[in-house]
mmCIF file of C-alpha atoms (C1' of nucleotides) in Angstrom:
data_model
loop_
_atom_site.group_PDB
_atom_site.id
_atom_site.type_symbol
_atom_site.label_atom_id
_atom_site.label_comp_id
_atom_site.label_asym_id
_atom_site.label_seq_id
_atom_site.Cartn_x
_atom_site.Cartn_y
_atom_site.Cartn_z
ATOM 1 C CA MET A 1 -79.986 -23.364 -142.634
ATOM 2 C CA THR A 2 -78.283 -20.659 -141.709
ATOM 3 C CA GLU A 3 -75.090 -18.847 -141.803
ATOM 4 C CA CYS A 4 -72.794 -20.774 -139.189
ATOM 5 C CA TYR A 5 -69.013 -21.722 -138.897
ATOM 6 C CA ILE A 6 -67.890 -25.264 -139.718
ATOM 7 C CA ARG A 7 -64.686 -26.926 -138.262
ATOM 8 C CA VAL A 8 -62.127 -27.547 -140.768
ATOM 9 C CA ALA A 9 -58.489 -29.385 -140.012
ATOM 10 C CA GLU A 10 -55.863 -29.893 -141.952
ATOM 11 C CA ASP A 11 -55.809 -33.322 -140.536
ATOM 12 C CA GLU A 12 -58.561 -35.335 -137.936
ATOM 13 C CA ASN A 13 -56.167 -35.016 -134.644
ATOM 14 C CA GLU A 14 -55.138 -31.674 -135.853
ATOM 15 C CA GLU A 15 -56.914 -28.815 -134.201
ATOM 16 C CA PRO A 16 -59.606 -27.277 -136.311
ATOM 17 C CA MET A 17 -60.623 -23.791 -137.178
ATOM 18 C CA GLU A 18 -63.761 -22.589 -137.821
ATOM 19 C CA ILE A 19 -64.918 -21.691 -141.588
ATOM 20 C CA PRO A 20 -67.334 -18.980 -142.017
ATOM 21 C CA SER A 21 -70.306 -20.384 -144.439
ATOM 22 C CA GLU A 22 -72.625 -18.820 -146.866
ATOM 23 C CA GLU A 23 -76.207 -17.406 -145.834
ATOM 24 C CA ASP A 24 -77.779 -20.934 -147.251
ATOM 25 C CA GLY A 25 -75.574 -22.611 -145.332
ATOM 26 C CA THR A 26 -73.445 -23.901 -148.161
ATOM 27 C CA VAL A 27 -69.733 -23.244 -147.973
ATOM 28 C CA LEU A 28 -67.397 -22.277 -150.923
ATOM 29 C CA LEU A 29 -64.368 -24.010 -151.875
ATOM 30 C CA SER A 30 -62.636 -21.177 -151.942
ATOM 31 C CA THR A 31 -63.166 -19.727 -148.533
ATOM 32 C CA VAL A 32 -61.532 -23.349 -147.777
ATOM 33 C CA ALA A 33 -58.741 -22.571 -149.333
ATOM 34 C CA ALA A 34 -58.449 -18.936 -148.174
ATOM 35 C CA GLN A 35 -57.235 -20.676 -144.639
ATOM 36 C CA PHE A 36 -55.672 -23.659 -145.990
ATOM 37 C CA PRO A 37 -54.239 -22.967 -149.532
ATOM 38 C CA GLY A 38 -54.242 -25.728 -151.954
ATOM 39 C CA ALA A 39 -57.550 -27.712 -150.993
ATOM 40 C CA CYS A 40 -59.897 -29.421 -153.172
ATOM 41 C CA GLY A 41 -62.442 -30.474 -150.676
ATOM 42 C CA LEU A 42 -63.718 -32.019 -147.733
ATOM 43 C CA ARG A 43 -64.205 -35.249 -146.204
ATOM 44 C CA TYR A 44 -65.286 -36.180 -142.269
ATOM 45 C CA ARG A 45 -65.676 -39.214 -140.527
ATOM 46 C CA SER A 46 -69.119 -40.463 -140.872
ATOM 47 C CA PRO A 47 -70.743 -41.060 -137.037
ATOM 48 C CA VAL A 48 -72.494 -44.042 -138.365
ATOM 49 C CA SER A 49 -69.888 -45.819 -140.713
ATOM 50 C CA GLN A 50 -67.007 -44.935 -139.255
ATOM 51 C CA CYS A 51 -65.360 -44.007 -142.344
ATOM 52 C CA MET A 52 -64.536 -41.438 -144.096
ATOM 53 C CA ARG A 53 -67.042 -39.563 -146.148
ATOM 54 C CA GLY A 54 -66.755 -36.679 -149.237
ATOM 55 C CA VAL A 55 -68.734 -33.825 -148.876
ATOM 56 C CA ARG A 56 -70.516 -33.230 -152.138
ATOM 57 C CA LEU A 57 -69.132 -30.051 -153.950
ATOM 58 C CA VAL A 58 -70.593 -28.526 -156.826
ATOM 59 C CA GLU A 59 -68.609 -26.058 -158.830
ATOM 60 C CA GLY A 60 -67.069 -24.894 -155.870
ATOM 61 C CA VAL A 61 -69.807 -24.937 -153.388
ATOM 62 C CA LEU A 62 -69.665 -27.172 -150.530
ATOM 63 C CA HIS A 63 -72.900 -28.660 -149.522
ATOM 64 C CA ALA A 64 -73.919 -30.112 -145.979
ATOM 65 C CA PRO A 65 -73.869 -33.764 -145.818
ATOM 66 C CA GLU A 66 -77.433 -33.769 -143.628
ATOM 67 C CA SER A 67 -79.243 -31.009 -143.068
ATOM 68 C CA ASP A 68 -76.650 -28.837 -141.592
ATOM 69 C CA TRP A 69 -72.902 -29.063 -141.130
ATOM 70 C CA GLY A 70 -73.602 -30.687 -137.217
ATOM 71 C CA ASN A 71 -70.447 -30.629 -135.000
ATOM 72 C CA LEU A 72 -68.256 -32.951 -136.876
ATOM 73 C CA VAL A 73 -64.714 -31.796 -137.652
ATOM 74 C CA TYR A 74 -64.035 -31.969 -141.404
ATOM 75 C CA VAL A 75 -60.853 -32.363 -142.757
ATOM 76 C CA VAL A 76 -59.049 -30.741 -146.079
ATOM 77 C CA ASN A 77 -58.245 -32.626 -148.986
ATOM 78 C CA TYR A 78 -55.136 -31.516 -151.205
ATOM 79 C CA PRO A 79 -54.554 -32.384 -154.706
ATOM 80 C CA LYS A 80 -51.426 -34.469 -153.949
ATOM 81 C CA ASP A 81 -52.961 -36.873 -151.312
ATOM 82 C CA ASN A 82 -55.373 -37.737 -153.039
ATOM 83 C CA LYS A 83 -53.290 -38.457 -156.140
ATOM 84 C CA ARG A 84 -51.374 -40.247 -153.964
ATOM 85 C CA LYS A 85 -54.071 -42.169 -152.445
ATOM 86 C CA MET A 86 -55.366 -42.782 -156.455
ATOM 87 C CA ASP A 87 -52.104 -44.272 -157.239
ATOM 88 C CA GLU A 88 -51.669 -46.461 -154.215
ATOM 89 C CA MET A 89 -55.325 -47.812 -154.572
ATOM 90 C CA ASP A 90 -54.824 -48.213 -158.676
ATOM 91 C CA ALA A 91 -51.361 -50.332 -157.883
ATOM 92 C CA ALA A 92 -53.183 -52.307 -155.168
ATOM 93 C CA SER A 93 -55.855 -53.531 -157.320
ATOM 94 C CA ALA A 94 -53.375 -53.668 -160.673
ATOM 95 C CA VAL A 95 -51.526 -55.866 -158.463
ATOM 96 C CA LYS A 96 -54.620 -58.183 -157.057
ATOM 97 C CA ILE A 97 -55.056 -58.733 -160.882
ATOM 98 C CA LYS A 98 -51.554 -58.843 -162.023
ATOM 99 C CA ARG A 99 -50.516 -61.075 -159.274
ATOM 100 C CA GLY A 100 -53.107 -63.633 -160.514
ATOM 101 C CA VAL A 101 -51.874 -63.822 -164.173
ATOM 102 C CA GLN A 102 -47.608 -62.757 -162.810
ATOM 103 C CA LYS A 103 -45.499 -65.430 -164.110
ATOM 104 C CA THR A 104 -43.205 -66.628 -161.613
ATOM 105 C CA SER A 105 -39.691 -67.516 -162.475
ATOM 106 C CA ASP A 106 -37.274 -69.777 -161.143
ATOM 107 C CA LEU A 107 -34.869 -68.959 -158.135
ATOM 108 C CA ILE A 108 -31.590 -69.889 -158.094
ATOM 109 C CA VAL A 109 -30.665 -71.109 -154.365
ATOM 110 C CA LEU A 110 -27.468 -70.072 -153.464
ATOM 111 C CA GLY A 111 -25.021 -71.289 -150.379
ATOM 112 C CA LEU A 112 -26.670 -74.727 -149.710
ATOM 113 C CA PRO A 113 -24.992 -77.331 -147.376
ATOM 114 C CA TRP A 114 -23.590 -79.735 -149.529
ATOM 115 C CA LYS A 115 -25.365 -82.490 -147.533
ATOM 116 C CA THR A 116 -28.705 -80.617 -148.466
ATOM 117 C CA THR A 117 -30.968 -82.713 -150.522
ATOM 118 C CA GLU A 118 -33.913 -81.674 -152.834
ATOM 119 C CA GLN A 119 -36.624 -82.883 -150.135
ATOM 120 C CA ASP A 120 -35.072 -80.970 -147.822
ATOM 121 C CA LEU A 121 -35.407 -77.963 -149.867
ATOM 122 C CA LYS A 122 -38.984 -78.815 -150.780
ATOM 123 C CA ASP A 123 -39.655 -78.839 -147.089
ATOM 124 C CA TYR A 124 -37.810 -76.228 -146.610
ATOM 125 C CA PHE A 125 -39.652 -73.850 -149.113
ATOM 126 C CA SER A 126 -42.869 -75.532 -148.483
ATOM 127 C CA THR A 127 -43.335 -73.400 -145.698
ATOM 128 C CA PHE A 128 -43.539 -69.815 -147.881
ATOM 129 C CA GLY A 129 -45.787 -71.616 -150.125
ATOM 130 C CA GLU A 130 -46.743 -73.933 -152.732
ATOM 131 C CA VAL A 131 -43.549 -75.184 -154.573
ATOM 132 C CA ILE A 132 -43.277 -76.376 -157.548
ATOM 133 C CA MET A 133 -39.892 -77.373 -158.640
ATOM 134 C CA VAL A 134 -36.805 -77.876 -156.683
ATOM 135 C CA GLN A 135 -33.221 -79.169 -157.996
ATOM 136 C CA VAL A 136 -30.123 -79.363 -156.347
ATOM 137 C CA LYS A 137 -27.074 -78.902 -158.798
ATOM 138 C CA ARG A 138 -24.701 -82.109 -158.376
ATOM 139 C CA ASP A 139 -22.070 -83.601 -160.036
ATOM 140 C CA ALA A 140 -22.919 -86.053 -162.668
ATOM 141 C CA LYS A 141 -19.971 -88.441 -161.623
ATOM 142 C CA THR A 142 -19.688 -87.921 -158.092
ATOM 143 C CA GLY A 143 -23.058 -86.869 -157.628
ATOM 144 C CA ASN A 144 -21.958 -84.502 -155.085
ATOM 145 C CA SER A 145 -24.195 -81.544 -154.549
ATOM 146 C CA LYS A 146 -22.157 -78.373 -156.503
ATOM 147 C CA GLY A 147 -23.579 -75.727 -153.353
ATOM 148 C CA PHE A 148 -26.705 -74.305 -155.348
ATOM 149 C CA GLY A 149 -29.562 -75.293 -156.927
ATOM 150 C CA PHE A 150 -33.092 -74.121 -157.970
ATOM 151 C CA VAL A 151 -36.506 -73.719 -157.079
ATOM 152 C CA ARG A 152 -39.822 -72.387 -158.046
ATOM 153 C CA PHE A 153 -43.456 -71.221 -156.892
ATOM 154 C CA THR A 154 -46.425 -71.048 -157.485
ATOM 155 C CA ASP A 155 -47.192 -67.859 -156.687
ATOM 156 C CA TYR A 156 -45.753 -64.529 -157.350
ATOM 157 C CA GLU A 157 -46.117 -62.935 -154.018
ATOM 158 C CA THR A 158 -44.379 -66.018 -152.610
ATOM 159 C CA GLN A 159 -41.175 -65.828 -154.840
ATOM 160 C CA ILE A 160 -41.272 -61.671 -153.928
ATOM 161 C CA LYS A 161 -41.187 -62.806 -150.148
ATOM 162 C CA VAL A 162 -38.369 -65.424 -150.658
ATOM 163 C CA MET A 163 -36.485 -63.188 -152.957
ATOM 164 C CA SER A 164 -36.462 -60.896 -150.416
ATOM 165 C CA GLN A 165 -34.682 -62.448 -147.106
ATOM 166 C CA ARG A 166 -31.645 -64.408 -146.451
ATOM 167 C CA HIS A 167 -32.547 -68.622 -145.288
ATOM 168 C CA MET A 168 -31.364 -70.856 -142.977
ATOM 169 C CA ILE A 169 -31.104 -73.640 -144.644
ATOM 170 C CA ASP A 170 -29.300 -76.782 -142.485
ATOM 171 C CA GLY A 171 -27.184 -74.365 -140.851
ATOM 172 C CA ARG A 172 -25.915 -71.990 -143.693
ATOM 173 C CA TRP A 173 -27.567 -68.868 -144.788
ATOM 174 C CA CYS A 174 -28.622 -68.763 -148.410
ATOM 175 C CA ASP A 175 -29.541 -66.399 -150.935
ATOM 176 C CA CYS A 176 -32.423 -66.573 -153.653
ATOM 177 C CA LYS A 177 -32.107 -64.702 -156.475
ATOM 178 C CA LEU A 178 -33.296 -64.527 -159.883
ATOM 179 C CA PRO A 179 -30.944 -66.419 -161.911
ATOM 180 C CA ASN A 180 -28.576 -64.470 -164.443
ATOM 181 C CA SER A 181 -30.836 -65.986 -167.382
ATOM 182 C CA LYS A 182 -33.785 -64.482 -166.535
ATOM 183 C CA TYR A 183 -32.735 -61.170 -165.540
ATOM 184 C CA PHE A 184 -33.075 -58.905 -167.928
ATOM 185 C CA LEU A 185 -36.744 -60.833 -168.346
ATOM 186 C CA GLU A 186 -38.178 -58.987 -165.549
ATOM 187 C CA GLN A 187 -41.146 -61.133 -165.413
ATOM 188 C CA ALA A 188 -42.669 -59.104 -168.076
ATOM 189 C CA GLY A 189 -44.431 -61.336 -170.460
ATOM 190 C CA PRO A 190 -45.593 -60.764 -174.463
ATOM 191 C CA ASP A 191 -48.507 -59.426 -174.257
ATOM 192 C CA GLU A 192 -47.790 -57.262 -170.700
ATOM 193 C CA PRO A 193 -45.752 -54.444 -171.360
ATOM 194 C CA MET A 194 -42.776 -53.755 -169.149
ATOM 195 C CA ARG A 195 -42.749 -51.613 -166.554
ATOM 196 C CA SER A 196 -39.173 -50.994 -164.662
ATOM 197 C CA ARG A 197 -38.912 -52.351 -160.805
ATOM 198 C CA LYS A 198 -35.792 -49.422 -161.130
ATOM 199 C CA VAL A 199 -36.397 -45.885 -160.826
ATOM 200 C CA PHE A 200 -34.469 -42.769 -160.696
ATOM 201 C CA VAL A 201 -33.578 -40.640 -158.025
ATOM 202 C CA GLY A 202 -32.629 -37.019 -158.923
ATOM 203 C CA ARG A 203 -30.848 -34.355 -157.185
ATOM 204 C CA CYS A 204 -29.057 -36.799 -154.526
ATOM 205 C CA THR A 205 -26.795 -35.120 -152.355
ATOM 206 C CA GLU A 206 -23.493 -36.727 -151.576
ATOM 207 C CA ASP A 207 -23.873 -37.780 -148.233
ATOM 208 C CA MET A 208 -26.791 -39.741 -148.910
ATOM 209 C CA THR A 209 -25.592 -43.587 -148.421
ATOM 210 C CA ALA A 210 -26.770 -46.456 -150.172
ATOM 211 C CA ASP A 211 -27.970 -47.902 -146.774
ATOM 212 C CA GLU A 212 -29.882 -44.422 -146.382
ATOM 213 C CA LEU A 213 -31.659 -44.608 -149.515
ATOM 214 C CA ARG A 214 -32.498 -48.318 -148.743
ATOM 215 C CA GLN A 215 -33.677 -47.477 -145.931
ATOM 216 C CA PHE A 216 -35.834 -44.270 -146.606
ATOM 217 C CA PHE A 217 -37.185 -46.168 -149.317
ATOM 218 C CA MET A 218 -38.369 -49.467 -147.473
ATOM 219 C CA GLN A 219 -41.187 -47.465 -146.518
ATOM 220 C CA TYR A 220 -43.107 -47.562 -149.590
ATOM 221 C CA GLY A 221 -41.909 -51.689 -150.507
ATOM 222 C CA GLU A 222 -39.428 -54.142 -150.462
ATOM 223 C CA VAL A 223 -35.576 -52.284 -152.367
ATOM 224 C CA THR A 224 -33.833 -55.353 -154.274
ATOM 225 C CA ASP A 225 -31.103 -52.628 -154.891
ATOM 226 C CA VAL A 226 -29.754 -49.353 -154.680
ATOM 227 C CA PHE A 227 -26.740 -48.252 -156.892
ATOM 228 C CA ILE A 228 -25.029 -44.986 -156.194
ATOM 229 C CA PRO A 229 -22.546 -44.043 -159.292
ATOM 230 C CA LYS A 230 -18.869 -43.288 -158.167
ATOM 231 C CA PRO A 231 -18.011 -40.948 -158.112
ATOM 232 C CA PHE A 232 -20.517 -38.650 -157.019
ATOM 233 C CA ARG A 233 -23.289 -37.867 -160.031
ATOM 234 C CA ALA A 234 -25.927 -36.378 -157.424
ATOM 235 C CA PHE A 235 -28.195 -39.251 -158.452
ATOM 236 C CA ALA A 236 -29.089 -42.660 -157.628
ATOM 237 C CA PHE A 237 -30.983 -45.864 -158.710
ATOM 238 C CA VAL A 238 -33.453 -47.625 -156.220
ATOM 239 C CA THR A 239 -34.642 -51.400 -157.826
ATOM 240 C CA PHE A 240 -37.683 -52.366 -156.137
ATOM 241 C CA ALA A 241 -39.319 -55.964 -155.747
ATOM 242 C CA ASP A 242 -42.439 -54.577 -156.778
ATOM 243 C CA ASP A 243 -42.799 -52.509 -160.292
ATOM 244 C CA GLN A 244 -45.832 -51.319 -159.586
ATOM 245 C CA VAL A 245 -44.148 -49.670 -156.349
ATOM 246 C CA ALA A 246 -41.637 -48.165 -158.671
ATOM 247 C CA GLN A 247 -44.371 -47.032 -161.041
ATOM 248 C CA SER A 248 -46.588 -45.537 -158.027
ATOM 249 C CA LEU A 249 -43.405 -43.242 -156.898
ATOM 250 C CA CYS A 250 -42.619 -41.967 -160.413
ATOM 251 C CA GLY A 251 -42.880 -37.818 -160.808
ATOM 252 C CA GLU A 252 -42.823 -37.544 -156.664
ATOM 253 C CA ASP A 253 -40.520 -34.928 -154.928
ATOM 254 C CA LEU A 254 -39.487 -36.981 -152.040
ATOM 255 C CA ILE A 255 -37.652 -35.447 -148.727
ATOM 256 C CA ILE A 256 -34.674 -37.770 -147.747
ATOM 257 C CA LYS A 257 -32.246 -35.892 -144.932
ATOM 258 C CA GLY A 258 -34.052 -32.533 -145.750
ATOM 259 C CA THR A 259 -33.599 -32.388 -149.024
ATOM 260 C CA SER A 260 -35.863 -32.772 -152.320
ATOM 261 C CA VAL A 261 -35.053 -35.512 -154.287
ATOM 262 C CA HIS A 262 -36.747 -36.397 -157.795
ATOM 263 C CA ILE A 263 -38.295 -39.471 -158.765
ATOM 264 C CA SER A 264 -38.540 -40.696 -162.253
ATOM 265 C CA ASN A 265 -38.345 -43.406 -164.217
ATOM 266 C CA ALA A 266 -35.172 -45.352 -164.998
ATOM 267 C CA GLU A 267 -34.598 -45.435 -168.720
ATOM 268 C CA PRO A 268 -31.773 -45.854 -170.356
ATOM 269 C CA LYS A 269 -30.312 -42.727 -171.681
ATOM 270 C CA HIS A 270 -27.925 -44.490 -173.926
ATOM 271 C CA ASN A 271 -27.800 -47.812 -175.691
ATOM 272 C CA ASN A 272 -24.031 -48.362 -174.673
ATOM 273 C CA ILE A 273 -24.030 -51.798 -173.402
ATOM 274 C CA HIS A 274 -21.932 -51.318 -170.790
ATOM 275 C CA HIS A 275 -22.851 -48.269 -169.154
ATOM 276 C CA LEU A 276 -26.014 -50.334 -169.294
ATOM 277 C CA PHE A 277 -24.631 -53.216 -166.875
ATOM 278 C CA SER A 278 -22.916 -51.182 -165.332
ATOM 279 C CA ASN A 279 -26.340 -50.526 -163.081
ATOM 280 C CA PHE A 280 -26.556 -53.654 -161.742
ATOM 281 C CA PRO A 281 -24.009 -53.915 -159.473
ATOM 282 C CA GLY A 282 -22.937 -57.421 -158.101
ATOM 283 C CA ARG A 283 -23.718 -58.898 -160.851
ATOM 284 C CA SER A 284 -20.728 -60.342 -163.176
ATOM 285 C CA PRO A 285 -18.737 -57.971 -165.558
ATOM 286 C CA SER A 286 -19.021 -60.965 -167.717
ATOM 287 C CA LEU A 287 -23.003 -60.325 -168.246
ATOM 288 C CA ALA A 288 -22.375 -57.691 -171.204
ATOM 289 C CA ALA A 289 -20.191 -60.004 -173.230
ATOM 290 C CA MET A 290 -22.586 -63.180 -172.632
ATOM 291 C CA PHE A 291 -25.863 -60.621 -173.563
ATOM 292 C CA GLU A 292 -24.038 -59.355 -176.700
ATOM 293 C CA ARG A 293 -23.414 -63.479 -177.432
ATOM 294 C CA SER A 294 -26.914 -64.201 -176.883
ATOM 295 C CA GLN A 295 -28.294 -60.835 -179.187
ATOM 296 C CA TYR A 296 -26.242 -62.788 -182.261
ATOM 297 C CA GLN A 297 -27.980 -65.761 -181.139
ATOM 298 C CA PHE A 298 -31.213 -64.536 -180.605
ATOM 299 C CA PRO A 299 -31.433 -61.247 -182.979
ATOM 300 C CA SER A 300 -34.726 -60.385 -182.446
ATOM 301 C CA SER A 301 -34.614 -60.390 -178.819
ATOM 302 C CA HIS A 302 -37.155 -58.637 -176.561
ATOM 303 C CA VAL A 303 -34.528 -56.334 -174.599
ATOM 304 C "C1'" DG B 1 -13.378 -88.286 -148.544
ATOM 305 C "C1'" DT B 2 -11.173 -81.899 -149.985
ATOM 306 C "C1'" DT B 3 -14.310 -76.463 -150.846
ATOM 307 C "C1'" DG B 4 -17.847 -72.045 -150.347
ATOM 308 C "C1'" DA B 5 -18.081 -67.330 -154.784
ATOM 309 C "C1'" DG B 6 -21.029 -68.821 -158.420
ATOM 310 C "C1'" DC B 7 -25.512 -69.454 -162.788
ATOM 311 C "C1'" DG B 8 -28.983 -74.070 -164.065
ATOM 312 C "C1'" DT B 9 -25.368 -81.893 -168.411
ATOM 313 C "C1'" DT B 10 -29.741 -85.030 -169.534
#
DNA sequence: GTTGAGCGTT
């Protein structure tokens, strides 16, 4: 194999640039990096398998996949892309494993028509997945529905799906949420370290609305809450339905409306219980009091 | 016999 030029591009569809090889036919990573700063390797689409394949890299030297480099277009690898992809793969595989053991919880169903029965609930929610419990709360004396109930699914992914949308049941829009009694458990079991579903979004600008943040972060997964402190404090909290999504974003710098925001773990910076509860918009303010009482009842609480 | 934000008699 002799000296030649190989075709390298940022992306499969980008216009390739010709990069010189060494006399022995290898290509130095440093040569690639001279044209594509930050490059850490090359990949290409195999004409046979139609899959992307990595180019062998030994101590800064890239080796041709076959007897020569051929006429293929080689695509540049960057550390950030790799990290991103690795995170997503880790998340995906972890989710597969986790989903099997991920405990489901009862969901409260708000806004039920007075006439809706448990059979109606069962019939409706069974279209999403296997239902293992339904309840309609009724007045003990009259038997009249109180207009809300509970539902529990076998699979956690069904629960996530059901929580992510509104439901038209017997002619009324209903919401399915985590009940307050379960809200702080965050689905974490005793042997499973709690991973926050909430991320801290730093360097926010004042023109970013909660809706815009929601629209933006939707691309990564179901967003269950967006909280922007008032008055403006240059940060926000975004909560995802899936903790794996939240975790995979931590450490990233993302561009929103042309400005770079920083994502990090939403760790409580202080133990002031009222500040803590202020991060749960839409929840009753009396939750703090309720929670304080529960601390007395259960001193060795997990929270 | 009514109603429409919320939080689970057993």
